Amino acid sequence: MAGAEDVETAVGLALATLGEAAPEKWENPAGTLTWTCWETAEHLADDLFAYAAQLGLRRPPVDRYVPYEMIRRRPEAPDGVVFADRSAGPDGLLQVLETCGALLAAMVRTAPPTARCFHSLGTADAAGAAAMGVVEVLVHTHDLAAGLGLPWTPPEDLCDRTLRRLFPDAPTGTPRWATLLWATGRGELAGRPRLESWRWDSSIRD
């Protein structure tokens, strides 16, 4: 089961990797995405913040997204509520990512058993929110590493816990990181073609 420690581990590893990037590369495309690396890192921070925010709801309705105003800064960019001050440079951008990861970890750690994190792919409990945060970090850091020219291979056990929680139908006898990339449409796996569309299942399971 994924937990707050997994969020902290994933974010810590991502920050250590991304901190090695050359400043001028942050405007490169992030892998196969239409977003720049800067925009992708902001999107990742925004995801972590959003999952933390959803877990904070105690009064109904809890079956919809918290109604923050979403902003899109250019047509090809992701929308969101979390943006880094460009004048702070890449170091400031990574601080935004770090704090959003810490917020999610804290919310997962302190959420009561009844807390729910609404998502269109299945309303989750705190462990599900942690797993969603981890998969966002792992795969978007993959996108970022491709654009920034950095190596990125997260731990197999971290990938395995994420797969078991969010992708219960994924193959089990295959390398875990390669399987997570395949499950999120980012690679082939043991002769299986790249997925053209994919989704996780964050709904609560016994």
PDB file of C-alpha atoms in Angstrom:
ATOM      1  CA  MET A   1       0.000   0.000   0.000  1.00  0.00           C
ATOM      2  CA  ALA A   2       1.315   3.431  -0.923  1.00  0.00           C
ATOM      3  CA  GLY A   3       1.754   5.954   1.859  1.00  0.00           C
ATOM      4  CA  ALA A   4       3.176   9.332   2.798  1.00  0.00           C
ATOM      5  CA  GLU A   5       6.709   7.921   2.862  1.00  0.00           C
ATOM      6  CA  ASP A   6       6.346   6.887  -0.776  1.00  0.00           C
ATOM      7  CA  VAL A   7       5.346  10.422  -1.745  1.00  0.00           C
ATOM      8  CA  GLU A   8       8.355  11.800   0.112  1.00  0.00           C
ATOM      9  CA  THR A   9      10.687   9.258  -1.476  1.00  0.00           C
ATOM     10  CA  ALA A  10       9.409   9.905  -4.997  1.00  0.00           C
ATOM     11  CA  VAL A  11       9.588  13.689  -4.653  1.00  0.00           C
ATOM     12  CA  GLY A  12      13.029  13.530  -3.044  1.00  0.00           C
ATOM     13  CA  LEU A  13      14.418  11.387  -5.844  1.00  0.00           C
ATOM     14  CA  ALA A  14      12.843  13.632  -8.475  1.00  0.00           C
ATOM     15  CA  LEU A  15      14.305  16.760  -6.906  1.00  0.00           C
ATOM     16  CA  ALA A  16      17.771  15.203  -6.747  1.00  0.00           C
ATOM     17  CA  THR A  17      17.573  14.364 -10.448  1.00  0.00           C
ATOM     18  CA  LEU A  18      15.994  17.588 -11.673  1.00  0.00           C
ATOM     19  CA  GLY A  19      18.419  19.680  -9.656  1.00  0.00           C
ATOM     20  CA  GLU A  20      21.154  18.566 -12.076  1.00  0.00           C
ATOM     21  CA  ALA A  21      19.460  20.151 -15.096  1.00  0.00           C
ATOM     22  CA  ALA A  22      21.133  22.970 -16.995  1.00  0.00           C
ATOM     23  CA  PRO A  23      19.066  26.171 -16.550  1.00  0.00           C
ATOM     24  CA  GLU A  24      18.717  26.791 -20.271  1.00  0.00           C
ATOM     25  CA  LYS A  25      17.056  23.408 -20.877  1.00  0.00           C
ATOM     26  CA  TRP A  26      13.869  24.100 -18.929  1.00  0.00           C
ATOM     27  CA  GLU A  27      12.171  25.489 -22.047  1.00  0.00           C
ATOM     28  CA  ASN A  28      12.787  22.222 -23.951  1.00  0.00           C
ATOM     29  CA  PRO A  29       9.751  20.022 -24.645  1.00  0.00           C
ATOM     30  CA  ALA A  30       9.207  17.450 -21.899  1.00  0.00           C
ATOM     31  CA  GLY A  31       9.651  14.161 -23.722  1.00  0.00           C
ATOM     32  CA  THR A  32       6.729  13.547 -26.054  1.00  0.00           C
ATOM     33  CA  LEU A  33       4.497  16.137 -24.360  1.00  0.00           C
ATOM     34  CA  THR A  34       3.540  19.444 -25.949  1.00  0.00           C
ATOM     35  CA  TRP A  35       4.490  21.172 -22.706  1.00  0.00           C
ATOM     36  CA  THR A  36       7.873  22.648 -21.866  1.00  0.00           C
ATOM     37  CA  CYS A  37       9.851  21.154 -19.031  1.00  0.00           C
ATOM     38  CA  TRP A  38       9.026  24.217 -16.915  1.00  0.00           C
ATOM     39  CA  GLU A  39       5.298  23.798 -17.573  1.00  0.00           C
ATOM     40  CA  THR A  40       5.488  20.075 -16.855  1.00  0.00           C
ATOM     41  CA  ALA A  41       7.143  20.663 -13.492  1.00  0.00           C
ATOM     42  CA  GLU A  42       4.450  23.215 -12.648  1.00  0.00           C
ATOM     43  CA  HIS A  43       1.789  20.706 -13.696  1.00  0.00           C
ATOM     44  CA  LEU A  44       3.370  18.065 -11.478  1.00  0.00           C
ATOM     45  CA  ALA A  45       3.394  20.433  -8.506  1.00  0.00           C
ATOM     46  CA  ASP A  46      -0.212  21.321  -9.287  1.00  0.00           C
ATOM     47  CA  ASP A  47      -1.220  17.640  -9.280  1.00  0.00           C
ATOM     48  CA  LEU A  48       0.332  17.097  -5.865  1.00  0.00           C
ATOM     49  CA  PHE A  49      -1.316  20.219  -4.504  1.00  0.00           C
ATOM     50  CA  ALA A  50      -4.678  19.197  -5.948  1.00  0.00           C
ATOM     51  CA  TYR A  51      -4.629  15.741  -4.358  1.00  0.00           C
ATOM     52  CA  ALA A  52      -3.706  17.299  -1.015  1.00  0.00           C
ATOM     53  CA  ALA A  53      -6.548  19.797  -1.368  1.00  0.00           C
ATOM     54  CA  GLN A  54      -9.092  17.085  -2.193  1.00  0.00           C
ATOM     55  CA  LEU A  55      -8.099  15.152   0.924  1.00  0.00           C
ATOM     56  CA  GLY A  56      -8.759  18.250   3.029  1.00  0.00           C
ATOM     57  CA  LEU A  57     -12.507  18.278   2.411  1.00  0.00           C
ATOM     58  CA  ARG A  58     -14.615  17.269   5.399  1.00  0.00           C
ATOM     59  CA  ARG A  59     -17.984  18.778   4.481  1.00  0.00           C
ATOM     60  CA  PRO A  60     -19.987  17.647   1.463  1.00  0.00           C
ATOM     61  CA  PRO A  61     -19.985  17.690  -1.447  1.00  0.00           C
ATOM     62  CA  VAL A  62     -16.829  15.587  -1.696  1.00  0.00           C
ATOM     63  CA  ASP A  63     -17.757  14.072  -5.066  1.00  0.00           C
ATOM     64  CA  ARG A  64     -16.311  16.815  -7.242  1.00  0.00           C
ATOM     65  CA  TYR A  65     -13.098  18.774  -7.615  1.00  0.00           C
ATOM     66  CA  VAL A  66     -12.489  21.671  -5.242  1.00  0.00           C
ATOM     67  CA  PRO A  67     -13.513  24.678  -7.369  1.00  0.00           C
ATOM     68  CA  TYR A  68     -10.237  26.533  -7.701  1.00  0.00           C
ATOM     69  CA  GLU A  69     -10.040  28.796 -10.729  1.00  0.00           C
ATOM     70  CA  MET A  70      -7.934  27.076 -13.391  1.00  0.00           C
ATOM     71  CA  ILE A  71      -5.603  29.157 -15.545  1.00  0.00           C
ATOM     72  CA  ARG A  72      -3.939  28.219 -18.843  1.00  0.00           C
ATOM     73  CA  ARG A  73      -1.060  30.493 -19.821  1.00  0.00           C
ATOM     74  CA  ARG A  74      -0.839  29.415 -23.467  1.00  0.00           C
ATOM     75  CA  PRO A  75      -3.056  27.188 -25.618  1.00  0.00           C
ATOM     76  CA  GLU A  76      -0.685  24.188 -25.602  1.00  0.00           C
ATOM     77  CA  ALA A  77       0.078  24.385 -21.871  1.00  0.00           C
ATOM     78  CA  PRO A  78      -1.670  22.533 -19.053  1.00  0.00           C
ATOM     79  CA  ASP A  79      -4.126  24.454 -16.903  1.00  0.00           C
ATOM     80  CA  GLY A  80      -3.675  24.693 -13.171  1.00  0.00           C
ATOM     81  CA  VAL A  81      -3.632  26.801 -10.033  1.00  0.00           C
ATOM     82  CA  VAL A  82       0.042  26.422  -9.044  1.00  0.00           C
ATOM     83  CA  PHE A  83       2.653  28.410 -10.941  1.00  0.00           C
ATOM     84  CA  ALA A  84       6.246  29.264 -10.099  1.00  0.00           C
ATOM     85  CA  ASP A  85       7.621  32.789 -10.177  1.00  0.00           C
ATOM     86  CA  ARG A  86       9.851  32.824 -13.250  1.00  0.00           C
ATOM     87  CA  SER A  87      12.188  35.333 -11.625  1.00  0.00           C
ATOM     88  CA  ALA A  88      13.129  32.684  -9.036  1.00  0.00           C
ATOM     89  CA  GLY A  89      14.561  30.470 -11.778  1.00  0.00           C
ATOM     90  CA  PRO A  90      14.746  26.650 -11.743  1.00  0.00           C
ATOM     91  CA  ASP A  91      15.694  26.579  -8.058  1.00  0.00           C
ATOM     92  CA  GLY A  92      12.459  28.355  -7.225  1.00  0.00           C
ATOM     93  CA  LEU A  93      10.498  26.029  -9.493  1.00  0.00           C
ATOM     94  CA  LEU A  94      11.875  23.015  -7.642  1.00  0.00           C
ATOM     95  CA  GLN A  95      10.987  24.613  -4.313  1.00  0.00           C
ATOM     96  CA  VAL A  96       7.384  24.867  -5.523  1.00  0.00           C
ATOM     97  CA  LEU A  97       7.486  21.169  -6.411  1.00  0.00           C
ATOM     98  CA  GLU A  98       9.049  20.273  -3.074  1.00  0.00           C
ATOM     99  CA  THR A  99       6.453  22.117  -1.008  1.00  0.00           C
ATOM    100  CA  CYS A 100       3.516  20.664  -2.947  1.00  0.00           C
ATOM    101  CA  GLY A 101       4.933  17.188  -2.381  1.00  0.00           C
ATOM    102  CA  ALA A 102       5.287  17.935   1.319  1.00  0.00           C
ATOM    103  CA  LEU A 103       1.676  19.121   1.462  1.00  0.00           C
ATOM    104  CA  LEU A 104       0.414  15.873  -0.048  1.00  0.00           C
ATOM    105  CA  ALA A 105       2.583  13.749   2.241  1.00  0.00           C
ATOM    106  CA  ALA A 106       1.326  15.648   5.286  1.00  0.00           C
ATOM    107  CA  MET A 107      -2.302  15.307   4.240  1.00  0.00           C
ATOM    108  CA  VAL A 108      -1.912  11.577   3.569  1.00  0.00           C
ATOM    109  CA  ARG A 109      -0.220  11.090   6.934  1.00  0.00           C
ATOM    110  CA  THR A 110      -2.891  12.946   8.926  1.00  0.00           C
ATOM    111  CA  ALA A 111      -6.075  12.163   6.986  1.00  0.00           C
ATOM    112  CA  PRO A 112      -8.763  10.230   8.883  1.00  0.00           C
ATOM    113  CA  PRO A 113      -9.919   6.894   7.440  1.00  0.00           C
ATOM    114  CA  THR A 114     -13.057   8.577   6.136  1.00  0.00           C
ATOM    115  CA  ALA A 115     -11.151  11.168   4.071  1.00  0.00           C
ATOM    116  CA  ARG A 116     -11.756  10.998   0.345  1.00  0.00           C
ATOM    117  CA  CYS A 117      -9.853  12.344  -2.663  1.00  0.00           C
ATOM    118  CA  PHE A 118     -12.204  12.794  -5.597  1.00  0.00           C
ATOM    119  CA  HIS A 119     -10.819  11.927  -9.021  1.00  0.00           C
ATOM    120  CA  SER A 120     -12.599  11.319 -12.306  1.00  0.00           C
ATOM    121  CA  LEU A 121     -10.886   7.912 -12.509  1.00  0.00           C
ATOM    122  CA  GLY A 122     -12.139   6.830  -9.091  1.00  0.00           C
ATOM    123  CA  THR A 123     -12.569   8.490  -5.719  1.00  0.00           C
ATOM    124  CA  ALA A 124      -9.646   7.438  -3.541  1.00  0.00           C
ATOM    125  CA  ASP A 125      -8.780   7.143   0.111  1.00  0.00           C
ATOM    126  CA  ALA A 126      -5.545   8.582   1.495  1.00  0.00           C
ATOM    127  CA  ALA A 127      -3.478   5.637   0.272  1.00  0.00           C
ATOM    128  CA  GLY A 128      -4.959   6.028  -3.195  1.00  0.00           C
ATOM    129  CA  ALA A 129      -4.144   9.738  -3.159  1.00  0.00           C
ATOM    130  CA  ALA A 130      -0.564   8.871  -2.225  1.00  0.00           C
ATOM    131  CA  ALA A 131      -0.352   6.395  -5.101  1.00  0.00           C
ATOM    132  CA  MET A 132      -1.720   8.968  -7.536  1.00  0.00           C
ATOM    133  CA  GLY A 133       0.868  11.448  -6.352  1.00  0.00           C
ATOM    134  CA  VAL A 134       3.647   8.912  -6.740  1.00  0.00           C
ATOM    135  CA  VAL A 135       2.681   7.918 -10.282  1.00  0.00           C
ATOM    136  CA  GLU A 136       2.502  11.578 -11.277  1.00  0.00           C
ATOM    137  CA  VAL A 137       6.020  12.133  -9.918  1.00  0.00           C
ATOM    138  CA  LEU A 138       7.518   9.020 -11.478  1.00  0.00           C
ATOM    139  CA  VAL A 139       6.128   9.388 -14.984  1.00  0.00           C
ATOM    140  CA  HIS A 140       6.377  13.166 -15.257  1.00  0.00           C
ATOM    141  CA  THR A 141       9.950  13.046 -14.019  1.00  0.00           C
ATOM    142  CA  HIS A 142      10.490  10.560 -16.844  1.00  0.00           C
ATOM    143  CA  ASP A 143       9.077  13.158 -19.256  1.00  0.00           C
ATOM    144  CA  LEU A 144      11.222  15.864 -17.690  1.00  0.00           C
ATOM    145  CA  ALA A 145      14.388  13.770 -17.710  1.00  0.00           C
ATOM    146  CA  ALA A 146      13.912  13.133 -21.435  1.00  0.00           C
ATOM    147  CA  GLY A 147      13.620  16.835 -22.126  1.00  0.00           C
ATOM    148  CA  LEU A 148      16.425  17.845 -19.793  1.00  0.00           C
ATOM    149  CA  GLY A 149      18.841  15.120 -20.878  1.00  0.00           C
ATOM    150  CA  LEU A 150      19.031  13.400 -17.507  1.00  0.00           C
ATOM    151  CA  PRO A 151      18.920   9.730 -16.432  1.00  0.00           C
ATOM    152  CA  TRP A 152      15.887   8.612 -14.431  1.00  0.00           C
ATOM    153  CA  THR A 153      15.129   5.134 -13.102  1.00  0.00           C
ATOM    154  CA  PRO A 154      13.053   4.998  -9.897  1.00  0.00           C
ATOM    155  CA  PRO A 155      13.154   2.057  -7.458  1.00  0.00           C
ATOM    156  CA  GLU A 156      11.320  -1.096  -8.506  1.00  0.00           C
ATOM    157  CA  ASP A 157       9.531  -1.491  -5.164  1.00  0.00           C
ATOM    158  CA  LEU A 158       8.109   2.025  -5.392  1.00  0.00           C
ATOM    159  CA  CYS A 159       6.856   1.314  -8.902  1.00  0.00           C
ATOM    160  CA  ASP A 160       5.387  -1.997  -7.771  1.00  0.00           C
ATOM    161  CA  ARG A 161       3.311  -0.483  -4.957  1.00  0.00           C
ATOM    162  CA  THR A 162       1.989   2.136  -7.358  1.00  0.00           C
ATOM    163  CA  LEU A 163       1.092  -0.460  -9.987  1.00  0.00           C
ATOM    164  CA  ARG A 164      -0.696  -2.696  -7.502  1.00  0.00           C
ATOM    165  CA  ARG A 165      -2.810   0.193  -6.208  1.00  0.00           C
ATOM    166  CA  LEU A 166      -3.676   1.979  -9.461  1.00  0.00           C
ATOM    167  CA  PHE A 167      -3.164  -0.564 -12.246  1.00  0.00           C
ATOM    168  CA  PRO A 168      -4.485  -3.868 -10.840  1.00  0.00           C
ATOM    169  CA  ASP A 169      -4.734  -5.427 -14.309  1.00  0.00           C
ATOM    170  CA  ALA A 170      -1.144  -4.642 -15.315  1.00  0.00           C
ATOM    171  CA  PRO A 171       1.239  -7.571 -15.901  1.00  0.00           C
ATOM    172  CA  THR A 172       2.910  -8.813 -12.728  1.00  0.00           C
ATOM    173  CA  GLY A 173       5.884 -10.823 -13.970  1.00  0.00           C
ATOM    174  CA  THR A 174       7.641  -7.950 -15.710  1.00  0.00           C
ATOM    175  CA  PRO A 175      10.117  -5.261 -14.595  1.00  0.00           C
ATOM    176  CA  ARG A 176       8.166  -2.802 -12.533  1.00  0.00           C
ATOM    177  CA  TRP A 177       9.452   0.478 -13.942  1.00  0.00           C
ATOM    178  CA  ALA A 178       9.079  -0.698 -17.531  1.00  0.00           C
ATOM    179  CA  THR A 179       5.574  -1.883 -16.682  1.00  0.00           C
ATOM    180  CA  LEU A 180       4.604   1.468 -15.190  1.00  0.00           C
ATOM    181  CA  LEU A 181       5.873   3.248 -18.289  1.00  0.00           C
ATOM    182  CA  TRP A 182       3.833   0.845 -20.437  1.00  0.00           C
ATOM    183  CA  ALA A 183       0.724   1.271 -18.268  1.00  0.00           C
ATOM    184  CA  THR A 184       0.924   5.056 -18.705  1.00  0.00           C
ATOM    185  CA  GLY A 185       1.393   4.940 -22.471  1.00  0.00           C
ATOM    186  CA  ARG A 186       5.113   5.676 -22.429  1.00  0.00           C
ATOM    187  CA  GLY A 187       6.672   2.490 -23.763  1.00  0.00           C
ATOM    188  CA  GLU A 188       6.340  -1.051 -25.029  1.00  0.00           C
ATOM    189  CA  LEU A 189       6.537  -4.062 -22.751  1.00  0.00           C
ATOM    190  CA  ALA A 190       7.654  -7.601 -23.585  1.00  0.00           C
ATOM    191  CA  GLY A 191       6.169  -7.479 -27.046  1.00  0.00           C
ATOM    192  CA  ARG A 192       3.094  -5.563 -25.944  1.00  0.00           C
ATOM    193  CA  PRO A 193       2.549  -2.449 -28.081  1.00  0.00           C
ATOM    194  CA  ARG A 194       2.546   1.025 -26.621  1.00  0.00           C
ATOM    195  CA  LEU A 195      -0.904   1.902 -25.289  1.00  0.00           C
ATOM    196  CA  GLU A 196      -2.705   4.558 -27.325  1.00  0.00           C
ATOM    197  CA  SER A 197      -4.970   5.343 -24.384  1.00  0.00           C
ATOM    198  CA  TRP A 198      -4.731   4.425 -20.727  1.00  0.00           C
ATOM    199  CA  ARG A 199      -6.319   5.066 -17.351  1.00  0.00           C
ATOM    200  CA  TRP A 200      -5.739   4.108 -13.768  1.00  0.00           C
ATOM    201  CA  ASP A 201      -8.315   2.935 -11.224  1.00  0.00           C
ATOM    202  CA  SER A 202      -8.052   5.009  -8.071  1.00  0.00           C
ATOM    203  CA  SER A 203     -11.334   3.799  -6.596  1.00  0.00           C
ATOM    204  CA  ILE A 204     -11.266   2.362  -3.095  1.00  0.00           C
ATOM    205  CA  ARG A 205     -10.719  -1.387  -2.921  1.00  0.00           C
ATOM    206  CA  ASP A 206     -10.638  -3.718   0.085  1.00  0.00           C
TER     207      ASP A 206
END
